[in-house]
Short mmCIF file of C-alpha atoms in Angstrom, two decimals:
data_model
loop_
_atom_site.label_atom_id
_atom_site.label_comp_id
_atom_site.label_asym_id
_atom_site.label_seq_id
_atom_site.Cartn_x
_atom_site.Cartn_y
_atom_site.Cartn_z
CA MET A 1 52.21 14.35 -41.97
CA SER A 2 54.13 11.23 -42.49
CA GLU A 3 53.33 9.92 -46.12
CA ARG A 4 55.16 6.44 -45.45
CA ARG A 5 52.57 4.04 -47.22
CA ASP A 6 52.31 1.61 -44.56
CA TYR A 7 51.19 4.32 -41.38
CA PHE A 8 49.72 6.67 -43.62
CA PRO A 9 46.15 5.27 -43.28
CA GLU A 10 46.35 5.30 -39.24
CA THR A 11 48.21 8.97 -39.13
CA ILE A 12 44.97 10.05 -41.09
CA ARG A 13 42.49 8.41 -38.85
CA ASP A 14 44.48 10.04 -35.67
CA LYS A 15 44.32 13.30 -37.26
CA LEU A 16 40.41 13.07 -37.90
CA ILE A 17 39.96 11.87 -34.53
CA HIS A 18 42.04 14.89 -33.02
CA ASP A 19 40.12 17.45 -34.85
CA PRO A 20 37.38 19.05 -32.65
CA ARG A 21 34.94 19.45 -35.87
CA VAL A 22 35.04 15.32 -36.63
CA ALA A 23 36.22 13.67 -33.09
CA GLU A 24 35.07 10.36 -34.44
CA GLN A 25 36.48 7.30 -33.41
CA ASP A 26 34.61 5.06 -35.71
CA LEU A 27 36.30 5.98 -39.07
CA ARG A 28 38.00 3.60 -41.11
CA VAL A 29 40.54 4.84 -43.14
CA GLU A 30 41.78 3.12 -46.67
CA VAL A 31 44.57 4.83 -49.12
CA VAL A 32 44.32 3.43 -52.71
CA GLU A 33 47.01 5.38 -54.68
CA SER A 34 45.60 8.97 -54.56
CA ARG A 35 42.01 8.04 -53.22
CA VAL A 36 41.61 7.80 -49.28
CA VAL A 37 38.26 5.87 -48.75
CA LEU A 38 36.59 6.94 -45.31
CA GLY A 39 34.23 4.31 -43.90
CA GLY A 40 32.46 3.87 -40.50
CA ASN A 41 29.06 4.97 -39.05
CA VAL A 42 28.74 8.61 -38.06
CA ALA A 43 25.31 10.48 -35.99
CA THR A 44 24.24 12.84 -38.68
CA SER A 45 24.61 13.68 -42.36
CA GLU A 46 26.12 17.22 -40.59
CA ILE A 47 29.13 15.17 -39.57
CA GLN A 48 29.66 13.05 -42.76
CA ALA A 49 29.71 16.45 -44.59
CA MET A 50 32.44 17.51 -42.32
CA ILE A 51 34.28 14.63 -42.08
CA SER A 52 34.49 15.41 -45.96
CA THR A 53 35.64 18.90 -45.61
CA VAL A 54 38.32 17.96 -42.87
CA ALA A 55 39.65 15.41 -44.94
CA ARG A 56 40.12 17.51 -47.79
CA GLU A 57 41.87 19.89 -45.75
CA LEU A 58 44.28 17.28 -44.41
CA LEU A 59 44.76 15.75 -47.64
CA PRO A 60 45.15 18.52 -50.68
CA GLY A 61 45.95 16.45 -54.02
CA TYR A 62 43.78 13.48 -52.56
CA GLN A 63 40.67 12.10 -53.77
CA ILE A 64 38.25 11.98 -50.72
CA LEU A 65 35.77 8.98 -51.03
CA ASN A 66 33.42 9.46 -47.99
CA GLU A 67 31.39 6.14 -47.48
CA THR A 68 30.67 6.38 -43.83
CA THR A 69 27.11 5.77 -43.17
CA VAL A 70 24.35 7.92 -41.51
CA VAL A 71 22.87 6.02 -38.41
CA PRO A 72 18.88 6.34 -37.99
CA ALA A 73 17.95 7.87 -34.71
CA THR A 74 14.07 7.27 -35.19
CA GLU A 75 11.65 6.64 -31.98
CA PRO A 76 11.48 3.19 -31.12
CA GLU A 77 8.33 1.16 -32.30
CA GLY A 78 8.13 -1.03 -28.76
CA GLU A 79 9.48 -1.91 -25.20
CA GLU A 80 11.66 -5.08 -24.12
CA PRO A 81 10.97 -6.50 -20.75
CA VAL A 82 14.05 -7.04 -18.89
CA ALA A 83 12.86 -7.83 -15.44
CA MET B 1 5.59 -1.67 -14.72
CA ILE B 2 8.66 0.61 -15.05
CA ARG B 3 9.43 1.82 -18.31
CA ILE B 4 12.90 2.92 -18.76
CA ALA B 5 14.05 4.86 -22.11
CA ALA B 6 18.04 4.40 -22.40
CA VAL B 7 20.74 5.71 -24.83
CA GLY B 8 24.47 6.58 -24.83
CA ASP B 9 26.70 8.19 -27.15
CA LEU B 10 24.63 11.06 -27.95
CA HIS B 11 27.64 13.00 -29.29
CA TYR B 12 26.26 16.59 -28.67
CA GLY B 13 28.10 18.69 -31.11
CA VAL B 14 28.24 22.48 -31.72
CA GLY B 15 26.52 22.93 -35.27
CA SER B 16 24.99 19.37 -35.47
CA PRO B 17 21.39 18.83 -35.01
CA SER B 18 20.29 17.41 -31.85
CA ILE B 19 19.54 13.21 -31.99
CA LEU B 20 17.09 13.67 -29.29
CA ARG B 21 15.10 16.36 -29.90
CA PRO B 22 12.73 15.13 -32.30
CA SER B 23 11.77 12.28 -30.11
CA LEU B 24 11.53 14.61 -27.07
CA GLU B 25 7.74 15.12 -27.78
CA HIS B 26 6.50 11.92 -26.99
CA LEU B 27 9.39 10.69 -24.89
CA PRO B 28 7.18 11.00 -21.70
CA ASP B 29 4.24 9.30 -23.03
CA ARG B 30 7.15 6.21 -23.54
CA ALA B 31 9.06 6.17 -20.65
CA ASP B 32 8.95 6.94 -16.92
CA LEU B 33 12.81 7.52 -16.42
CA LEU B 34 15.32 8.57 -19.37
CA VAL B 35 19.08 7.25 -18.58
CA LEU B 36 21.96 8.49 -20.69
CA ALA B 37 25.19 6.29 -20.70
CA GLY B 38 27.44 8.50 -21.45
CA ASP B 39 29.37 9.98 -24.30
CA LEU B 40 26.93 12.74 -24.21
CA THR B 41 29.59 15.17 -25.94
CA ARG B 42 31.95 14.73 -29.00
CA CYS B 43 34.73 16.73 -27.28
CA GLY B 44 33.60 17.46 -23.90
CA GLY B 45 32.94 21.22 -24.31
CA THR B 46 30.48 23.03 -22.14
CA ASP B 47 28.96 24.59 -25.31
CA GLU B 48 28.27 21.00 -26.18
CA ILE B 49 26.33 20.03 -23.31
CA LYS B 50 24.61 23.13 -22.90
CA ILE B 51 22.80 21.95 -26.34
CA LEU B 52 21.92 18.92 -24.63
CA ALA B 53 21.07 20.15 -21.53
CA GLY B 54 18.45 22.72 -23.32
CA ASP B 55 16.83 19.62 -24.74
CA LEU B 56 16.78 17.94 -21.39
CA ARG B 57 15.51 20.56 -19.25
CA GLN B 58 12.00 20.05 -21.36
CA LEU B 59 11.52 16.77 -20.15
CA ARG B 60 8.52 16.24 -17.82
CA ILE B 61 10.52 12.66 -16.60
CA PRO B 62 13.58 12.52 -14.17
CA VAL B 63 17.02 12.23 -16.35
CA ILE B 64 19.95 10.37 -14.87
CA ALA B 65 23.44 9.89 -16.76
CA VAL B 66 26.86 9.18 -16.45
CA LEU B 67 29.88 10.71 -18.29
CA GLY B 68 32.04 8.89 -20.99
CA ASN B 69 35.31 9.11 -22.06
CA HIS B 70 34.67 11.83 -24.86
CA ASP B 71 33.03 13.84 -22.11
CA TYR B 72 36.38 14.09 -20.39
CA GLN B 73 38.35 15.03 -23.85
CA ALA B 74 38.25 18.87 -22.54
CA ASP B 75 39.31 18.33 -19.25
CA LYS B 76 36.26 20.19 -18.23
CA GLU B 77 34.25 17.28 -16.76
CA ASP B 78 33.10 18.95 -13.56
CA GLU B 79 31.61 21.83 -15.70
CA VAL B 80 30.35 19.49 -17.67
CA ARG B 81 28.38 17.70 -14.84
CA LYS B 82 27.24 21.00 -13.62
CA VAL B 83 25.68 22.27 -16.83
CA LEU B 84 23.76 18.89 -16.61
CA GLU B 85 22.88 19.25 -13.29
CA ASP B 86 21.78 22.58 -13.45
CA ALA B 87 19.37 21.72 -15.83
CA GLY B 88 17.77 19.15 -13.62
CA THR B 89 19.84 15.74 -14.83
CA ARG B 90 21.12 13.98 -12.02
CA VAL B 91 25.11 12.74 -13.16
CA LEU B 92 26.45 9.77 -11.04
CA GLU B 93 30.36 8.62 -10.62
CA GLY B 94 30.19 6.05 -7.66
CA GLU B 95 26.91 7.40 -6.79
CA ALA B 96 23.43 6.13 -6.22
CA THR B 97 20.05 7.90 -6.89
CA THR B 98 16.61 6.76 -6.15
CA VAL B 99 13.77 8.15 -8.16
CA GLN B 100 9.78 7.21 -7.10
CA ILE B 101 7.56 5.92 -9.81
CA ASN B 102 3.96 5.34 -9.55
CA GLY B 103 4.77 4.40 -5.67
CA THR B 104 7.95 2.18 -6.79
CA ARG B 105 11.32 2.77 -5.82
CA VAL B 106 13.71 2.39 -8.75
CA GLY B 107 17.50 3.02 -7.45
CA VAL B 108 20.55 3.57 -10.23
CA ALA B 109 23.70 3.38 -9.47
CA GLY B 110 26.28 5.04 -11.86
CA THR B 111 29.99 5.10 -13.16
CA LYS B 112 31.88 5.85 -16.35
CA GLY B 113 33.67 2.46 -15.95
CA PHE B 114 37.11 2.13 -17.57
CA GLY B 115 38.75 -0.39 -19.37
CA GLY B 116 41.49 -3.46 -18.80
CA GLY B 117 39.67 -6.39 -20.75
CA PHE B 118 37.92 -9.51 -19.65
CA ARG B 119 38.27 -12.78 -17.59
CA GLY B 120 41.44 -14.56 -18.48
CA ALA B 121 42.98 -11.49 -20.21
CA HIS B 122 42.69 -8.62 -18.24
CA GLY B 123 45.66 -6.20 -17.36
CA THR B 124 46.82 -5.88 -14.32
CA ASP B 125 48.13 -2.98 -11.97
CA PHE B 126 51.80 -4.35 -12.17
CA GLY B 127 55.12 -2.60 -13.82
CA GLU B 128 54.92 0.79 -14.83
CA PRO B 129 53.10 3.65 -13.18
CA GLU B 130 50.84 4.07 -16.68
CA MET B 131 49.69 0.55 -15.83
CA LYS B 132 49.15 0.86 -12.24
CA ALA B 133 47.08 3.87 -13.02
CA PHE B 134 45.11 2.43 -16.18
CA VAL B 135 43.97 -0.86 -13.98
CA GLY B 136 43.99 0.95 -10.81
CA HIS B 137 41.46 3.43 -12.29
CA THR B 138 39.08 0.88 -13.30
CA LYS B 139 39.46 -0.73 -9.76
CA LYS B 140 38.49 2.07 -8.32
CA LEU B 141 35.58 3.06 -9.99
CA ALA B 142 34.44 -0.82 -10.04
CA THR B 143 34.67 -1.00 -6.30
CA GLY B 144 32.38 2.70 -6.30
CA LEU B 145 29.92 1.09 -8.21
CA GLU B 146 29.40 -1.94 -5.75
CA HIS B 147 29.34 0.40 -2.99
CA ALA B 148 26.95 2.45 -4.63
CA LEU B 149 24.60 -0.54 -5.58
CA ARG B 150 25.09 -1.90 -2.27
CA GLY B 151 23.64 1.35 -0.76
CA LEU B 152 20.12 1.18 -2.78
CA ASP B 153 17.16 0.09 -0.55
CA VAL B 154 14.79 -0.17 -3.54
CA ASP B 155 12.39 -2.38 -5.50
CA PHE B 156 14.30 -2.41 -8.76
CA LYS B 157 18.05 -1.65 -9.30
CA ILE B 158 19.76 0.03 -12.36
CA ALA B 159 23.25 0.15 -13.03
CA LEU B 160 24.46 2.49 -15.30
CA LEU B 161 27.77 2.27 -16.83
CA HIS B 162 29.51 3.76 -20.22
CA TYR B 163 32.57 1.18 -20.45
CA SER B 164 31.05 -2.53 -20.87
CA PRO B 165 31.12 -4.87 -17.98
CA ILE B 166 30.96 -7.73 -20.20
CA GLU B 167 31.96 -9.50 -23.34
CA ALA B 168 28.99 -10.41 -25.01
CA THR B 169 27.70 -6.80 -25.84
CA LEU B 170 31.11 -6.16 -27.41
CA GLU B 171 30.55 -8.54 -30.26
CA GLY B 172 31.32 -6.84 -33.37
CA GLU B 173 33.87 -4.84 -32.52
CA ARG B 174 37.69 -5.69 -32.87
CA LEU B 175 39.05 -8.04 -30.71
CA GLU B 176 42.10 -6.31 -29.87
CA ILE B 177 40.25 -3.18 -28.65
CA TYR B 178 38.28 -5.28 -26.16
CA PRO B 179 40.54 -3.94 -23.10
CA PHE B 180 39.50 -0.27 -24.42
CA LEU B 181 35.91 -1.23 -24.44
CA GLY B 182 35.25 -2.42 -21.20
CA SER B 183 36.38 -4.43 -17.95
CA TYR B 184 34.93 -7.93 -16.06
CA LEU B 185 35.57 -5.81 -12.91
CA LEU B 186 32.82 -3.78 -13.45
CA ALA B 187 30.51 -7.16 -13.79
CA GLU B 188 32.07 -8.52 -10.82
CA ALA B 189 31.00 -5.38 -8.81
CA ILE B 190 27.43 -5.55 -10.26
CA ASP B 191 27.10 -9.53 -9.51
CA ASN B 192 28.42 -9.15 -5.98
CA ALA B 193 25.96 -6.18 -5.27
CA GLY B 194 23.12 -7.09 -7.31
CA ALA B 195 20.99 -5.58 -10.36
CA ASP B 196 18.03 -5.84 -12.10
CA ILE B 197 19.64 -4.42 -15.42
CA VAL B 198 22.77 -3.06 -16.57
CA PHE B 199 22.76 -0.37 -19.21
CA HIS B 200 26.14 0.69 -21.06
CA GLY B 201 27.39 2.28 -24.14
CA HIS B 202 30.91 3.01 -25.71
CA ALA B 203 31.14 -0.01 -28.13
CA HIS B 204 29.78 1.46 -31.46
CA HIS B 205 29.96 -1.67 -33.56
CA GLY B 206 29.00 -3.91 -30.58
CA SER B 207 25.66 -5.87 -29.64
CA GLU B 208 22.87 -4.89 -28.03
CA LYS B 209 21.80 -7.89 -25.65
CA GLY B 210 23.87 -10.19 -23.08
CA ARG B 211 24.13 -11.00 -19.39
CA THR B 212 26.89 -10.94 -16.61
CA PRO B 213 27.99 -14.29 -15.06
CA ALA B 214 25.53 -14.11 -12.68
CA GLY B 215 22.53 -13.76 -15.60
CA ILE B 216 21.84 -10.13 -15.04
CA PRO B 217 20.50 -8.94 -18.17
CA VAL B 218 23.28 -6.11 -20.06
CA ARG B 219 21.95 -3.79 -22.83
CA ASN B 220 24.46 -2.08 -24.89
CA VAL B 221 22.32 1.17 -25.69
CA ALA B 222 25.16 3.20 -27.75
CA GLN B 223 22.69 4.93 -30.06
CA PRO B 224 24.94 3.12 -33.28
CA VAL B 225 24.06 -0.16 -31.92
CA ILE B 226 20.27 0.26 -31.12
CA ARG B 227 19.97 2.74 -34.15
CA HIS B 228 17.32 4.45 -32.61
CA ALA B 229 16.99 8.05 -30.68
CA TYR B 230 16.47 5.39 -27.72
CA ASN B 231 15.23 1.98 -26.54
CA VAL B 232 12.48 1.10 -23.70
CA TYR B 233 12.84 -1.48 -21.44
CA THR B 234 10.59 -2.26 -19.00
CA LEU B 235 10.55 -3.67 -15.19
CA GLY B 236 8.25 -5.29 -13.32
CA THR B 237 6.43 -7.46 -15.51
CA GLY B 238 8.14 -10.89 -14.33
CA GLU B 239 9.73 -11.49 -17.84
CA GLY B 240 13.17 -11.64 -19.09
CA ILE B 241 14.22 -13.04 -15.41
CA LEU B 242 16.29 -16.07 -15.24
CA THR B 243 15.66 -19.38 -13.47
CA ALA B 244 17.86 -20.33 -10.74
CA GLU B 245 18.75 -23.30 -13.24
CA GLU B 246 19.21 -20.83 -16.15
CA ALA B 247 21.53 -18.88 -14.09
CA ARG B 248 23.39 -21.92 -13.24
CA ALA B 249 24.06 -22.69 -16.81
CA ILE B 250 25.07 -19.00 -17.58
CA ARG B 251 27.98 -19.55 -14.28
CA ALA B 252 29.10 -22.72 -15.93
#
């Protein structure tokens, strides 16, 4: 993996998207010194945890800060008339 | 009154809990029909879609779906479709289907749709073969959608897509990726053929509500947007319909 600073976050994002354990296109990636900060929405806490696991595999030596948010999936309260 | 439950971008994966399953028990009491707006799997695997099919098989209401881009990732879209259809879900691509609900005929025409951009900033099928293929794919699917909608003879028409037909439901997404999130050609097809409501997904950071240039309501039901297991929309109440003057104002 190229570690050229200008493109490193996008390289990480591309690797995460193509890992079938993640396959999440909504991730934001920032690299600050030896820290990699991951953001965005994810569907479940299991995927959230998997993202940390895969990121640690991809980026040994970096501290992974997983700041992704799990989107709620509760039943809706009402209805919307549309027609 | 017809109650439509709608959601897209469920992204079922192996080893990940089902988003829909906890809500399945009450769903038939809340809605007469469930529509799924694509990206049903994470990577388009048959092992993934089988989990969703297992959930849907339990439902006592009709389920109609389109596939999304994630459902094509493993190049097994035909198998994905077959697994769903074997479980009783009707999958649409340039096709339509009709269901009878309490004596009312509801037609759903569906397509995955594709990108290209929006009025004044749409790609053209000109130049390299890749560009012709990109825009040509959208044109083909939009034409199929219009044909499917025109063929419906029903009380209510629903257009079901994965990609967005309008910009309004993309608000919140980065402007640079709009051409990869939808195409005005889909809206043009819907406005030409007519529909009562349009559902789409794909734009996780977008907005829920918008209208086509002719005033047809559009709802982005991507799960990260609606932040519920599904949303319920009703047809036949007479609410939400634009007056001729309001429709003209939108077109202007």
